[in-house]
Amino acid sequence: MDFKAHIAARVKVGELTQEEIYAMIALPPNTEMGDFALPCFRLAKTMRKAPALIAQEIADSYPEDEIVSKVSALNGYVNFKIDRAFWAKQTLERIFAEREGYGSSDEGKGKTVCIDYSSVNIAKPFHIGHLSTTVLGSALYKLHKFLGYTPVGINHLGDYGTQFGKLISAYKRWGKKEDIEQGGLRALNALYVRFHEEAEKDPSLNDEARAFFKKIEDKDEESVALFNWFKELTLKDVGRIYELLDVHFDSWAGESFYNDKMQPVVDELREKGLLKESEGAQIVDLEEYGMPPCIILRSDGASLYATRDIAAAIYRKNTYDFYKCLYVVAYQQNLHFKQFFKVLELMGKDWAKDLIHVAYGMVSLEDGSMSTRKGKVVYLEDVIQKCVQKAGDIIAEKNPSLENREQIARTVGVGAVIFGALYNNKIKDITFSYDKVLNFEGETSCYVQYTCARANSVLEKGGRGGKYTVCEVLDQEYELVKKLADFPATLHDALEKYEPCFVARYAVDLSQLFNKFYFDCSILNAGDENIRNFRLALTEATLITLTNALKLLGIGVPEKM
Ligand code: ARG
């Protein structure tokens, strides 16, 4: 229920419309004062009265109401208290009616949103640097779906470029089929690293690599077959990780998919007079917009990353008629996105405004950075495995008799990695720490999962789905109710700002409020039957909401921990 709308419909002040009043209603800094507040300072000028007096008049004229239990004026604010029992009843009713759908909506009905995320590179390691795009993109995908949009998850594979020539050259020189079959991505990367070492001594290797790349482009059977094999091996390896992280895609159209879709782009750019020659290359001049030129064709006629992205955007618009197209890509590529968005705008695509670069910061491990070329890489899979193993150790110590320990360790360990990457505002650089993400008392997924297990165990003893009536609502219960009621709005905000961290933080906040309630108010030994049932209902509603929140982030909830 929208209490702000309810209040705005009843407040009478000057000439203000209901919408204007609605927009002015805020949350007071502390709930002692009220649940909602209307500041009157801005009104003083037009009404030629002191704010305190205006506030008093509004409070006095507010009609009798079964939802708002108290209206008072204080220091130029009108404070409104909602009837606690009413709010609790409303909230619980909604949660029990909607259950795993609680928080969902149809606000995105009929709107398709393309989300380009993870977008791994073939034959290159899937490393810790890909964590954010993968889990942020996946959370945004789930969030859009939950709010009624039609999301299209796109893995814009990096499957085009001279590096594949290098790889073929390296494979033909030093590779063994069985080793590569077994070693997958890591073996491919080892070849790539070796190529660079050897090419430093013998630069002619680079010519050989270029020749092999040309062969791929010319559809030479052997080279294409090798390239496809590299691709297959890569997808098998990353597929394992996607499965662990509960990440899915609707399209795997990568860079090479656009090979035959760029000529029309080049033609259109030329027709519209946007192409310019510069040192043999074809560019779009962006000086006027304070950016370096966007290079469309190299002097040898080869297309570039940006050319492919322009073709891809046009293809996506034609194919999906998207309402928005999101690119979940690190901020290092800010300029690239600004440039090709601008080029599309200059081409007269009015939908260029619907392209959104969802930029995020870097993830590094506590012990330093990495480089693909020199082979110093932190594989994401290793990070996940280590977290799972550590989670297993912690659980073994905390609860040695727990059944299904391995599976639970996996849910906890994987959750820790995802949550660790999602907990902060996405633009922040983060340092990944195993101890931090697995701290059961911290702002972590295991803290939230542990809270769920606690709620589960209470419900196991007390029963679920019982009849309850709401009488008096204590402070701890009320704070919990309000947080529960806030879930749908949190999801709306998270989507609007492309910030899954709002959901992660919400889950931690709700867990903290539940734990306070759990320690301060006896649930099973409440004495009074009514109170006990109400508290059990609050416990169940919390479990439902926390489960929904974690699920949107791709994190599971074990029954026991
Ligand atoms: N494969 C690229 C990289 O690893 C990311 C691609 C992002 N998507 C895009 N449409 N440019 O840097």
Coordinates of C-alpha atoms and ligand atoms in Angstrom, one line a residue:
M1 CA 0.0 0.0 0.0
D2 CA 1.2 3.5 -0.8
F3 CA 0.9 5.4 2.4
K4 CA 2.3 8.5 0.9
A5 CA -0.5 8.6 -1.6
H6 CA -3.0 7.9 1.2
I7 CA -1.7 10.9 3.2
A8 CA -1.4 13.2 0.2
A9 CA -5.0 12.6 -0.7
R10 CA -6.1 13.8 2.8
V11 CA -3.7 16.7 3.5
K12 CA -5.2 20.1 2.6
V13 CA -2.8 22.9 2.2
G14 CA -3.1 26.1 0.1
E15 CA -3.3 25.5 -3.6
L16 CA -1.1 22.5 -3.7
T17 CA -2.2 19.5 -5.8
Q18 CA -2.1 15.9 -4.5
E19 CA 0.9 15.1 -6.6
E20 CA 2.9 18.1 -5.3
I21 CA 2.1 17.1 -1.7
Y22 CA 3.1 13.5 -2.5
A23 CA 6.4 14.6 -3.8
M24 CA 7.1 16.6 -0.6
I25 CA 6.4 13.8 1.8
A26 CA 9.7 12.3 3.2
L27 CA 10.9 9.8 5.8
P28 CA 11.7 11.4 9.1
P29 CA 15.2 10.8 10.4
N30 CA 14.0 8.8 13.3
T31 CA 10.9 6.8 13.7
E32 CA 10.1 8.1 17.1
M33 CA 8.7 11.2 15.4
G34 CA 6.6 9.4 12.8
D35 CA 6.7 7.2 9.8
F36 CA 6.3 10.0 7.3
A37 CA 6.9 13.7 7.5
L38 CA 5.8 16.7 5.5
P39 CA 8.3 19.6 5.7
C40 CA 6.5 23.0 5.5
F41 CA 9.5 25.3 4.9
R42 CA 9.1 25.7 1.2
L43 CA 5.5 26.7 1.7
A44 CA 6.3 29.7 4.0
K45 CA 7.1 32.0 1.2
T46 CA 4.0 31.5 -0.9
M47 CA 1.6 31.2 2.0
R48 CA 3.2 34.1 4.0
K49 CA 3.1 32.2 7.2
A50 CA 5.7 30.7 9.5
P51 CA 6.4 27.0 8.7
A52 CA 5.5 26.0 12.3
L53 CA 2.1 27.6 11.9
I54 CA 1.4 25.9 8.5
A55 CA 2.4 22.6 10.0
Q56 CA 0.0 23.1 12.9
E57 CA -2.8 24.0 10.6
I58 CA -2.3 20.9 8.4
A59 CA -2.1 18.7 11.5
D60 CA -5.3 20.2 12.9
S61 CA -7.3 19.9 9.7
Y62 CA -6.2 16.3 9.0
P63 CA -9.4 14.2 9.0
E64 CA -10.0 11.2 11.3
D65 CA -8.4 8.2 9.7
E66 CA -8.1 4.5 10.5
I67 CA -4.7 4.1 8.8
V68 CA -2.9 7.2 10.1
S69 CA -3.1 6.9 13.9
K70 CA -1.4 10.1 14.9
V71 CA -0.7 13.4 13.2
S72 CA 1.4 16.1 15.0
A73 CA 3.3 19.2 14.2
L74 CA 6.9 19.7 15.3
N75 CA 9.4 22.4 14.2
G76 CA 7.8 23.1 10.9
Y77 CA 7.2 19.4 10.1
V78 CA 3.9 17.5 10.1
N79 CA 4.6 14.0 11.3
F80 CA 2.4 11.1 10.5
K81 CA 2.2 7.8 12.3
I82 CA 0.7 4.9 10.6
D83 CA -1.4 2.5 12.6
R84 CA 1.1 -0.3 13.4
A85 CA -1.3 -3.1 13.4
F86 CA -2.8 -2.0 10.1
W87 CA 0.6 -1.8 8.4
A88 CA 1.6 -5.2 9.8
K89 CA -1.6 -6.9 8.7
Q90 CA -1.3 -5.4 5.2
T91 CA 2.3 -6.4 4.8
L92 CA 1.9 -9.9 6.0
E93 CA -1.2 -10.5 3.9
R94 CA 0.6 -9.4 0.8
I95 CA 3.7 -11.5 1.4
F96 CA 1.6 -14.6 2.1
A97 CA -0.5 -14.0 -0.9
E98 CA 2.5 -13.5 -3.3
R99 CA 5.2 -15.7 -1.6
E100 CA 8.0 -16.4 -4.1
G101 CA 6.5 -13.6 -6.2
Y102 CA 6.7 -11.1 -3.4
G103 CA 8.4 -8.0 -4.7
S104 CA 7.6 -8.7 -8.3
S105 CA 5.6 -6.4 -10.5
D106 CA 4.5 -5.8 -14.0
E107 CA 5.9 -2.4 -14.4
G108 CA 8.1 -3.5 -17.3
K109 CA 5.3 -5.2 -19.2
G110 CA 5.8 -5.1 -22.9
K111 CA 9.4 -3.7 -22.6
T112 CA 12.4 -5.7 -23.9
V113 CA 15.7 -4.9 -22.3
C114 CA 18.9 -6.3 -23.9
I115 CA 21.6 -6.9 -21.4
D116 CA 25.2 -7.4 -22.7
Y117 CA 27.2 -9.0 -19.9
S118 CA 30.0 -11.3 -19.1
S119 CA 31.0 -11.2 -22.8
V120 CA 34.1 -13.4 -22.4
N121 CA 36.9 -13.7 -24.8
I122 CA 37.5 -17.0 -26.5
A123 CA 40.7 -18.8 -25.5
K124 CA 41.5 -16.2 -22.8
P125 CA 41.2 -17.0 -19.1
F126 CA 37.9 -16.4 -17.4
H127 CA 39.5 -14.5 -14.5
I128 CA 38.5 -12.6 -11.4
G129 CA 38.2 -9.5 -13.6
H130 CA 35.1 -11.0 -15.2
L131 CA 33.3 -11.6 -11.9
S132 CA 31.6 -8.2 -11.7
T133 CA 30.2 -8.1 -15.2
T134 CA 29.0 -11.7 -14.9
V135 CA 27.2 -11.4 -11.5
L136 CA 26.0 -7.8 -12.0
G137 CA 24.6 -8.6 -15.4
S138 CA 23.0 -11.7 -14.2
A139 CA 21.4 -9.9 -11.2
L140 CA 20.1 -7.2 -13.5
Y141 CA 18.7 -9.8 -15.8
K142 CA 16.8 -11.5 -13.0
L143 CA 15.6 -8.2 -11.6
H144 CA 14.2 -7.1 -14.9
K145 CA 12.4 -10.4 -15.3
F146 CA 11.0 -10.1 -11.8
L147 CA 9.7 -6.6 -12.5
G148 CA 7.9 -7.7 -15.7
Y149 CA 10.4 -6.8 -18.4
T150 CA 11.4 -9.1 -21.1
P151 CA 15.2 -9.3 -20.7
V152 CA 17.5 -10.7 -23.4
G153 CA 20.8 -11.8 -21.9
I154 CA 23.6 -11.5 -24.5
N155 CA 27.1 -12.9 -24.2
H156 CA 28.9 -10.7 -26.8
L157 CA 31.8 -13.2 -27.1
G158 CA 35.2 -11.9 -28.0
D159 CA 35.7 -14.3 -30.8
Y160 CA 37.4 -12.2 -33.4
G161 CA 40.8 -10.8 -33.6
T162 CA 44.4 -11.4 -34.4
Q163 CA 45.0 -13.3 -31.2
F164 CA 43.4 -16.4 -32.9
G165 CA 46.1 -16.3 -35.5
K166 CA 48.7 -16.3 -32.7
L167 CA 46.9 -19.2 -31.1
I168 CA 46.8 -21.3 -34.2
S169 CA 50.5 -20.6 -34.8
A170 CA 51.4 -21.6 -31.3
Y171 CA 49.2 -24.7 -31.4
K172 CA 50.8 -25.9 -34.6
R173 CA 54.2 -25.4 -33.3
W174 CA 54.0 -26.6 -29.7
G175 CA 50.5 -27.8 -29.0
K176 CA 49.3 -31.4 -28.3
K177 CA 45.7 -32.2 -28.9
E178 CA 45.3 -34.3 -25.7
D179 CA 46.9 -31.7 -23.5
I180 CA 44.5 -29.0 -24.9
E181 CA 41.5 -31.3 -24.6
Q182 CA 42.3 -31.9 -21.0
G183 CA 43.7 -28.6 -20.0
G184 CA 41.0 -26.5 -21.7
L185 CA 41.2 -22.7 -21.2
R186 CA 44.3 -23.0 -19.1
A187 CA 46.2 -25.0 -21.7
L188 CA 45.1 -22.5 -24.4
N189 CA 46.3 -19.6 -22.3
A190 CA 49.7 -21.3 -21.8
L191 CA 50.1 -21.5 -25.5
Y192 CA 49.2 -17.9 -25.8
V193 CA 51.7 -16.9 -23.2
R194 CA 54.4 -19.0 -24.9
F195 CA 53.7 -17.4 -28.2
H196 CA 54.4 -14.0 -26.8
E197 CA 57.6 -15.2 -25.1
E198 CA 58.9 -16.7 -28.4
A199 CA 57.7 -13.8 -30.5
E200 CA 59.9 -11.5 -28.5
K201 CA 62.9 -13.5 -29.6
D202 CA 61.6 -14.2 -33.1
P203 CA 59.3 -11.4 -34.4
S204 CA 58.6 -13.3 -37.6
L205 CA 56.2 -15.3 -35.6
N206 CA 53.9 -12.3 -35.7
D207 CA 53.8 -12.5 -39.5
E208 CA 52.9 -16.1 -39.3
A209 CA 50.1 -15.3 -36.8
R210 CA 48.7 -12.6 -39.1
A211 CA 48.8 -15.1 -42.0
F212 CA 46.8 -17.6 -39.9
F213 CA 44.3 -15.0 -38.9
K214 CA 43.8 -14.1 -42.6
K215 CA 43.2 -17.7 -43.2
I216 CA 40.4 -17.7 -40.7
E217 CA 38.9 -14.7 -42.4
D218 CA 39.2 -16.4 -45.8
K219 CA 37.4 -19.4 -44.3
D220 CA 40.3 -21.8 -44.7
E221 CA 38.9 -25.1 -43.5
E222 CA 41.7 -26.2 -41.2
S223 CA 42.0 -22.8 -39.5
V224 CA 38.3 -22.3 -39.0
A225 CA 38.1 -25.8 -37.6
L226 CA 40.8 -25.0 -35.1
F227 CA 39.2 -21.8 -34.2
N228 CA 35.9 -23.5 -33.6
W229 CA 37.5 -26.1 -31.5
F230 CA 39.1 -23.3 -29.3
K231 CA 35.7 -21.8 -29.0
E232 CA 34.1 -25.0 -28.0
L233 CA 36.7 -25.7 -25.3
T234 CA 36.3 -22.2 -24.0
L235 CA 32.5 -22.4 -23.8
K236 CA 32.7 -25.7 -22.0
D237 CA 35.0 -24.3 -19.4
V238 CA 33.0 -21.1 -18.8
G239 CA 29.8 -23.1 -18.9
R240 CA 30.9 -24.8 -15.7
I241 CA 31.2 -21.5 -14.0
Y242 CA 28.0 -20.1 -15.3
E243 CA 26.2 -23.1 -13.9
L244 CA 27.8 -22.6 -10.5
L245 CA 26.8 -19.0 -10.5
D246 CA 23.3 -19.6 -11.9
V247 CA 24.0 -17.4 -14.9
H248 CA 22.2 -17.8 -18.2
F249 CA 22.1 -16.2 -21.7
D250 CA 19.6 -16.0 -24.5
S251 CA 22.1 -15.1 -27.1
W252 CA 25.8 -15.9 -27.7
A253 CA 26.1 -13.7 -30.7
G254 CA 29.7 -12.6 -30.4
E255 CA 31.9 -10.2 -32.3
S256 CA 32.4 -12.6 -35.3
F257 CA 28.6 -12.8 -35.7
Y258 CA 28.8 -9.3 -37.1
N259 CA 31.4 -10.1 -39.8
D260 CA 28.8 -9.8 -42.5
K261 CA 26.9 -7.0 -40.9
M262 CA 29.4 -4.2 -40.9
Q263 CA 29.6 -3.3 -44.6
P264 CA 26.1 -1.8 -44.5
V265 CA 27.2 0.3 -41.5
V266 CA 30.2 1.5 -43.3
D267 CA 28.1 2.4 -46.3
E268 CA 25.5 4.2 -44.2
L269 CA 28.3 6.2 -42.5
R270 CA 29.7 7.1 -45.8
E271 CA 26.3 8.1 -47.3
K272 CA 25.6 10.3 -44.3
G273 CA 29.0 12.0 -44.8
L274 CA 30.3 10.9 -41.4
L275 CA 33.4 9.0 -42.6
K276 CA 36.7 10.8 -43.0
E277 CA 40.0 9.5 -44.1
S278 CA 42.8 9.9 -41.6
E279 CA 46.3 8.3 -42.2
G280 CA 44.7 5.7 -44.4
A281 CA 42.1 4.8 -41.8
Q282 CA 38.3 5.6 -42.0
I283 CA 37.2 7.5 -38.9
V284 CA 34.3 9.4 -37.5
D285 CA 35.6 12.7 -36.2
L286 CA 34.4 13.4 -32.7
E287 CA 36.6 16.4 -31.9
E288 CA 33.5 18.6 -31.6
Y289 CA 32.3 16.4 -28.8
G290 CA 35.7 16.4 -27.0
M291 CA 36.6 12.9 -27.9
P292 CA 39.3 11.2 -30.0
P293 CA 38.0 9.9 -33.4
C294 CA 36.1 6.6 -33.5
I295 CA 38.1 4.4 -35.9
I296 CA 35.8 2.4 -38.2
L297 CA 38.2 0.8 -40.6
R298 CA 41.9 0.4 -40.2
S299 CA 44.2 1.3 -43.1
D300 CA 44.3 -2.4 -44.1
G301 CA 40.5 -2.4 -44.3
A302 CA 40.0 -4.4 -41.1
S303 CA 37.1 -3.5 -38.9
L304 CA 37.5 -2.7 -35.2
Y305 CA 35.9 -3.4 -31.9
A306 CA 33.8 -0.2 -32.2
T307 CA 32.6 -1.1 -35.7
R308 CA 31.3 -4.4 -34.4
D309 CA 29.6 -2.7 -31.5
I310 CA 27.9 -0.3 -33.9
A311 CA 26.7 -3.2 -36.1
A312 CA 25.6 -5.1 -33.0
A313 CA 23.6 -2.2 -31.6
I314 CA 21.7 -1.8 -34.9
Y315 CA 21.2 -5.6 -35.1
R316 CA 19.8 -5.7 -31.6
K317 CA 17.4 -2.8 -32.3
N318 CA 16.2 -4.5 -35.4
T319 CA 15.9 -7.9 -33.8
Y320 CA 14.5 -7.1 -30.4
D321 CA 13.2 -3.6 -30.7
F322 CA 14.6 -3.0 -27.2
Y323 CA 13.3 -0.4 -24.8
K324 CA 16.9 -0.2 -23.4
C325 CA 20.1 -1.9 -24.2
L326 CA 22.5 -2.2 -21.3
Y327 CA 26.2 -2.9 -21.5
V328 CA 27.7 -4.2 -18.2
V329 CA 31.3 -3.4 -18.9
A330 CA 34.2 -2.0 -16.8
Y331 CA 34.7 1.7 -16.6
Q332 CA 38.0 1.3 -18.4
Q333 CA 35.9 1.2 -21.5
N334 CA 34.0 4.4 -20.8
L335 CA 35.4 6.2 -23.8
H336 CA 34.7 3.4 -26.2
F337 CA 31.0 3.4 -25.2
K338 CA 30.7 7.2 -25.3
Q339 CA 32.3 7.2 -28.8
F340 CA 30.1 4.6 -30.5
F341 CA 26.9 5.8 -28.8
K342 CA 27.8 9.2 -30.3
V343 CA 28.4 7.8 -33.7
L344 CA 25.0 6.1 -33.6
E345 CA 23.4 9.4 -32.6
L346 CA 25.1 11.2 -35.4
M347 CA 23.8 8.5 -37.8
G348 CA 20.3 9.7 -36.7
K349 CA 19.4 6.7 -34.6
D350 CA 17.0 8.3 -32.1
W351 CA 17.2 5.2 -30.0
A352 CA 20.9 5.8 -29.3
K353 CA 19.7 7.5 -26.1
D354 CA 18.5 4.1 -24.9
L355 CA 22.0 2.6 -25.0
I356 CA 23.3 2.5 -21.5
H357 CA 26.8 1.7 -20.3
V358 CA 26.5 0.2 -16.9
A359 CA 30.0 0.8 -15.8
Y360 CA 31.6 -0.9 -12.8
G361 CA 34.9 -0.8 -10.9
M362 CA 37.8 -3.3 -10.7
V363 CA 38.1 -6.3 -8.6
S364 CA 41.5 -7.3 -7.4
L365 CA 42.6 -9.9 -4.9
E366 CA 44.4 -8.9 -1.8
D367 CA 47.7 -10.1 -3.2
G368 CA 47.9 -8.0 -6.3
S369 CA 46.9 -7.7 -10.0
M370 CA 47.4 -9.8 -13.1
S371 CA 48.2 -9.8 -16.7
T372 CA 46.9 -12.2 -19.4
R373 CA 50.1 -12.0 -21.5
K374 CA 52.5 -12.9 -18.8
G375 CA 50.3 -15.7 -17.5
K376 CA 49.9 -14.3 -14.0
V377 CA 46.1 -14.8 -13.8
V378 CA 43.7 -15.4 -11.1
Y379 CA 41.1 -17.8 -12.5
L380 CA 37.6 -17.1 -11.3
E381 CA 37.0 -20.8 -11.0
D382 CA 39.9 -21.1 -8.5
V383 CA 38.5 -18.3 -6.4
I384 CA 35.1 -20.0 -6.3
Q385 CA 36.6 -23.4 -5.4
K386 CA 38.6 -21.8 -2.7
C387 CA 35.5 -20.1 -1.2
V388 CA 33.6 -23.4 -1.4
Q389 CA 36.4 -25.2 0.4
K390 CA 36.7 -22.5 3.1
A391 CA 32.9 -22.5 3.6
G392 CA 33.1 -26.3 4.0
D393 CA 35.8 -25.9 6.7
I394 CA 33.8 -23.3 8.6
I395 CA 30.6 -25.4 8.5
A396 CA 32.4 -28.5 9.5
E397 CA 33.6 -26.7 12.6
K398 CA 30.3 -24.9 13.4
N399 CA 28.0 -27.8 12.8
P400 CA 29.9 -31.1 12.3
S401 CA 26.7 -33.3 12.3
L402 CA 25.1 -31.4 9.4
E403 CA 23.8 -33.5 6.5
N404 CA 24.5 -32.6 2.9
R405 CA 27.5 -30.7 4.0
E406 CA 29.1 -30.6 0.6
Q407 CA 26.1 -29.2 -1.1
I408 CA 25.6 -26.6 1.5
A409 CA 29.2 -25.6 1.4
R410 CA 28.8 -25.0 -2.3
T411 CA 25.7 -22.8 -1.9
V412 CA 27.5 -20.8 0.8
G413 CA 30.8 -20.5 -1.0
V414 CA 29.4 -19.6 -4.3
G415 CA 27.0 -17.1 -2.6
A416 CA 30.0 -15.5 -0.8
V417 CA 31.7 -14.8 -4.1
I418 CA 28.6 -13.3 -5.8
F419 CA 27.6 -11.3 -2.8
G420 CA 31.2 -10.1 -2.3
A421 CA 31.1 -8.6 -5.8
L422 CA 27.6 -7.1 -5.5
Y423 CA 27.6 -5.6 -2.0
N424 CA 29.2 -2.3 -3.0
N425 CA 28.1 0.4 -5.4
K426 CA 29.2 -1.0 -8.7
I427 CA 31.5 1.8 -9.7
K428 CA 33.8 1.2 -6.7
D429 CA 37.0 -0.7 -7.1
I430 CA 37.0 -3.6 -4.7
T431 CA 39.6 -5.8 -3.1
F432 CA 38.3 -9.3 -2.8
S433 CA 39.1 -11.0 0.6
Y434 CA 38.2 -14.5 1.4
D435 CA 37.9 -13.8 5.1
K436 CA 35.7 -10.8 4.5
V437 CA 33.2 -12.5 2.2
L438 CA 33.0 -15.6 4.5
N439 CA 32.5 -13.7 7.7
F440 CA 29.3 -15.1 9.3
E441 CA 28.9 -12.0 11.4
G442 CA 29.6 -9.6 8.6
E443 CA 27.7 -7.9 5.7
T444 CA 27.8 -11.1 3.8
S445 CA 25.6 -13.6 2.1
C446 CA 26.5 -16.3 4.7
Y447 CA 25.1 -13.9 7.4
V448 CA 21.9 -13.7 5.4
Q449 CA 21.8 -17.4 4.8
Y450 CA 22.5 -18.1 8.4
T451 CA 19.6 -15.9 9.3
C452 CA 17.4 -17.8 6.9
A453 CA 18.5 -21.1 8.6
R454 CA 17.6 -19.6 11.9
A455 CA 14.1 -18.6 10.7
N456 CA 13.7 -22.0 9.2
S457 CA 14.5 -23.8 12.4
V458 CA 12.0 -21.6 14.4
L459 CA 9.4 -22.4 11.8
E460 CA 10.2 -26.1 12.0
K461 CA 9.4 -26.1 15.7
G462 CA 6.6 -23.6 15.6
G463 CA 4.8 -24.5 12.4
R464 CA 4.2 -22.5 9.2
G465 CA 1.1 -20.9 7.7
G466 CA -0.7 -20.7 11.1
K467 CA -3.6 -18.3 11.7
Y468 CA -2.5 -15.1 13.3
T469 CA -4.1 -11.9 14.5
V470 CA -2.2 -8.6 14.9
C471 CA -2.7 -6.9 18.2
E472 CA 0.0 -4.7 19.8
V473 CA 3.1 -4.3 17.6
L474 CA 6.3 -3.8 19.5
D475 CA 9.1 -1.5 18.2
Q476 CA 11.3 -4.4 17.0
E477 CA 8.3 -6.0 15.3
Y478 CA 7.4 -2.7 13.7
E479 CA 10.9 -2.0 12.3
L480 CA 10.8 -5.5 10.8
V481 CA 7.4 -4.9 9.3
K482 CA 8.4 -1.7 7.7
K483 CA 11.5 -3.2 6.2
L484 CA 9.5 -6.1 4.8
A485 CA 7.0 -3.7 3.3
D486 CA 9.9 -1.8 1.7
F487 CA 11.1 -4.7 -0.5
P488 CA 9.1 -3.9 -3.7
A489 CA 10.3 -0.3 -3.6
T490 CA 13.9 -1.4 -3.1
L491 CA 13.7 -3.6 -6.2
H492 CA 12.3 -0.8 -8.2
D493 CA 15.1 1.5 -7.1
A494 CA 17.8 -1.1 -7.7
L495 CA 16.5 -1.6 -11.3
E496 CA 16.2 2.1 -11.9
K497 CA 19.8 2.8 -10.8
Y498 CA 21.2 -0.5 -12.1
E499 CA 22.4 -1.2 -8.6
P500 CA 21.9 -4.8 -7.5
C501 CA 23.8 -3.7 -4.3
F502 CA 20.6 -2.2 -3.1
V503 CA 19.1 -5.7 -3.0
A504 CA 22.2 -7.1 -1.3
R505 CA 22.2 -4.3 1.4
Y506 CA 18.5 -4.7 1.9
A507 CA 19.1 -8.4 2.6
V508 CA 21.7 -7.6 5.2
D509 CA 19.5 -4.9 6.8
L510 CA 16.5 -7.1 6.9
S511 CA 18.6 -9.9 8.5
Q512 CA 19.9 -7.5 11.2
L513 CA 16.3 -6.4 12.0
F514 CA 15.1 -10.0 12.1
N515 CA 18.0 -11.0 14.4
K516 CA 17.2 -8.1 16.8
F517 CA 13.6 -9.2 16.8
Y518 CA 14.6 -12.8 17.4
F519 CA 16.8 -12.0 20.4
D520 CA 14.5 -9.4 21.9
C521 CA 11.1 -11.0 21.5
S522 CA 10.5 -14.6 22.3
I523 CA 8.8 -16.3 19.4
L524 CA 8.2 -19.9 20.5
N525 CA 7.9 -19.0 24.2
A526 CA 5.8 -15.9 23.7
G527 CA 3.2 -17.2 26.1
D528 CA 0.2 -15.7 24.5
E529 CA -1.0 -17.8 21.5
N530 CA -1.9 -14.7 19.5
I531 CA 1.5 -13.1 20.0
R532 CA 3.3 -16.4 19.2
N533 CA 1.4 -16.8 16.0
F534 CA 2.0 -13.2 14.9
R535 CA 5.7 -13.6 15.6
L536 CA 5.8 -16.9 13.7
A537 CA 4.1 -15.1 10.8
L538 CA 6.8 -12.4 10.9
T539 CA 9.4 -15.1 10.8
E540 CA 7.9 -16.8 7.8
A541 CA 7.5 -13.5 6.0
T542 CA 11.1 -12.6 6.7
L543 CA 12.3 -16.0 5.3
I544 CA 10.2 -15.6 2.1
T545 CA 11.5 -12.1 1.5
L546 CA 15.2 -12.9 2.2
T547 CA 14.9 -16.0 -0.1
N548 CA 13.5 -13.8 -2.9
A549 CA 16.2 -11.2 -2.4
L550 CA 19.0 -13.7 -2.5
K551 CA 17.5 -15.6 -5.5
L552 CA 17.5 -12.3 -7.5
L553 CA 21.3 -12.2 -6.9
G554 CA 21.7 -15.8 -8.0
I555 CA 22.3 -17.1 -4.5
G556 CA 20.6 -20.1 -2.9
V557 CA 19.3 -20.6 0.6
P558 CA 20.1 -23.8 2.5
E559 CA 17.5 -25.0 4.9
K560 CA 20.1 -25.7 7.6
M561 CA 23.6 -24.5 8.1
Ligands
ARG1 N1 34.9 -8.9 -24.5 C1 35.1 -7.6 -24.1 C2 36.2 -7.5 -23.0 O1 36.5 -8.5 -22.4 C3 33.8 -7.1 -23.5 C4 32.7 -6.9 -24.4 C5 31.6 -6.0 -23.9 N2 30.5 -5.9 -24.7 C6 30.5 -5.1 -25.8 N3 29.4 -5.1 -26.5 N4 31.5 -4.3 -26.1 O2 36.7 -6.4 -22.8

